Coordinates of C-alpha atoms in Angstrom, one line a residue:
X1 CA -87.4 139.3 -28.6
X2 CA -88.7 137.9 -31.9
X3 CA -87.1 134.9 -33.6
X4 CA -86.7 134.5 -37.3
X5 CA -85.2 131.9 -39.6
X6 CA -83.5 133.5 -42.6
X7 CA -82.3 131.6 -45.7
X8 CA -79.3 133.1 -47.4
X9 CA -77.8 131.3 -50.4
X10 CA -79.2 127.9 -49.3
X11 CA -78.0 128.2 -45.7
X12 CA -80.6 128.8 -43.0
X13 CA -79.8 131.1 -40.0
X14 CA -81.7 131.6 -36.8
X15 CA -81.8 135.3 -35.6
X16 CA -83.4 137.1 -32.7
X17 CA -84.5 140.7 -33.1
X18 CA -85.7 142.9 -30.2
X19 CA -88.3 145.5 -31.1
X20 CA -88.8 148.6 -29.0
X21 CA -92.0 150.6 -28.5
X22 CA -91.0 153.2 -31.0
X23 CA -90.4 150.6 -33.7
X24 CA -86.6 151.0 -33.7
X25 CA -84.5 147.9 -33.4
X26 CA -82.5 148.1 -30.2
X27 CA -80.5 144.8 -30.5
X28 CA -79.9 142.0 -32.9
X29 CA -78.3 138.7 -31.8
X30 CA -75.5 137.2 -33.8
X31 CA -76.9 134.8 -36.5
X32 CA -76.5 131.1 -35.8
X33 CA -76.5 128.8 -38.7
X34 CA -79.1 125.9 -38.4
X35 CA -79.2 122.8 -40.5
X36 CA -81.5 123.1 -43.5
X37 CA -83.5 120.1 -44.5
X38 CA -81.6 118.1 -47.1
X39 CA -83.1 117.7 -50.6
X40 CA -83.7 114.2 -51.9
X41 CA -80.8 113.1 -54.1
X42 CA -81.4 113.3 -57.8
X43 CA -82.2 110.0 -59.4
X44 CA -79.2 108.5 -61.3
X45 CA -79.8 108.1 -65.0
X46 CA -80.1 104.5 -66.3
X47 CA -77.1 103.2 -68.1
X48 CA -73.4 103.9 -68.1
X49 CA -71.6 106.7 -69.7
X50 CA -70.4 110.2 -69.1
X51 CA -72.5 112.0 -66.5
X52 CA -73.3 115.7 -67.2
X53 CA -73.8 117.6 -64.0
X54 CA -75.2 121.0 -63.4
X55 CA -72.6 123.6 -62.3
X56 CA -75.4 125.9 -60.8
X57 CA -78.9 125.7 -59.4
X58 CA -81.6 126.7 -61.8
X59 CA -84.6 125.8 -63.9
X60 CA -84.4 123.4 -66.8
X61 CA -85.8 125.5 -69.5
X62 CA -85.3 123.2 -72.5
X63 CA -84.1 119.7 -73.3
X64 CA -82.6 120.1 -76.8
X65 CA -82.8 116.4 -77.9
X66 CA -85.1 113.5 -77.3
X67 CA -83.9 110.6 -75.1
X68 CA -81.9 108.1 -77.2
X69 CA -80.7 110.7 -79.7
X70 CA -77.0 110.6 -80.8
X71 CA -75.3 113.9 -80.0
X72 CA -71.9 115.2 -80.9
X73 CA -69.4 116.7 -78.5
X74 CA -70.1 120.4 -78.2
X75 CA -73.8 120.2 -79.1
X76 CA -76.1 122.2 -76.8
X77 CA -78.1 119.6 -74.9
X78 CA -79.8 121.6 -72.2
X79 CA -80.8 125.3 -71.6
X80 CA -80.8 126.3 -67.9
X81 CA -82.2 129.5 -66.6
X82 CA -80.5 130.9 -63.5
X83 CA -81.0 134.5 -62.2
X84 CA -83.1 135.3 -65.3
X85 CA -80.3 134.3 -67.7
X86 CA -80.2 131.4 -70.0
X87 CA -77.1 129.1 -69.9
X88 CA -76.3 126.5 -72.6
X89 CA -75.0 123.2 -71.4
X90 CA -72.9 121.4 -74.0
X91 CA -72.2 117.7 -74.5
X92 CA -68.7 117.0 -73.3
X93 CA -68.5 113.8 -75.5
X94 CA -70.3 112.2 -78.4
X95 CA -72.8 109.5 -77.8
X96 CA -76.4 108.6 -77.0
X97 CA -78.1 110.9 -74.5
X98 CA -80.3 109.8 -71.7
X99 CA -81.8 112.6 -69.6
X100 CA -82.2 112.4 -65.8
X101 CA -84.4 115.5 -65.6
X102 CA -87.3 117.1 -67.4
X103 CA -88.2 120.5 -68.7
X104 CA -89.6 122.8 -65.9
X105 CA -87.6 121.0 -63.2
X106 CA -85.7 123.0 -60.6
X107 CA -82.3 121.5 -60.1
X108 CA -79.5 122.0 -57.6
X109 CA -75.8 122.5 -58.3
X110 CA -74.1 119.2 -58.9
X111 CA -77.3 117.4 -59.9
X112 CA -77.0 114.9 -62.7
X113 CA -78.7 116.2 -65.8
X114 CA -78.1 113.3 -68.2
X115 CA -75.6 110.7 -69.3
X116 CA -74.0 110.3 -72.7
X117 CA -72.9 106.8 -73.6

C-alpha cells in the first residue's frame, strides 16, 4: 500500500493505493480530507475606508494607480490573472487608494487588495 497526499482546489486529501505486480491498481481507499496548513492572514491596509477584497485566488498582474492617488468609482484599480485570464477589479467608491498588495503577489480569495478612503 502506498500513501499519497493529493491537493484538490486547496483541500488536501490522504489516499492509499495498492499496486500489484503487473502494475494494475487493485484497490484504492476512500480519500480522507486532512487539514491543510493555513496561510498567514494578509496584512490589513493602513487607514480607514472601503476595503476591496479579491473574489478569487490569483496573481496580481498590475496595480493601475500609485498609492495615494485619488480614484473614481468604476476605475480599474487592479488587474488579476487567474487561470490564464486577466480580470479587472474596479473601485467600488471614489477616494484615495492605499494598496495592501504588490505586483507579482499571489493572493487568496477574500484577501484585502486595497482600501479606498
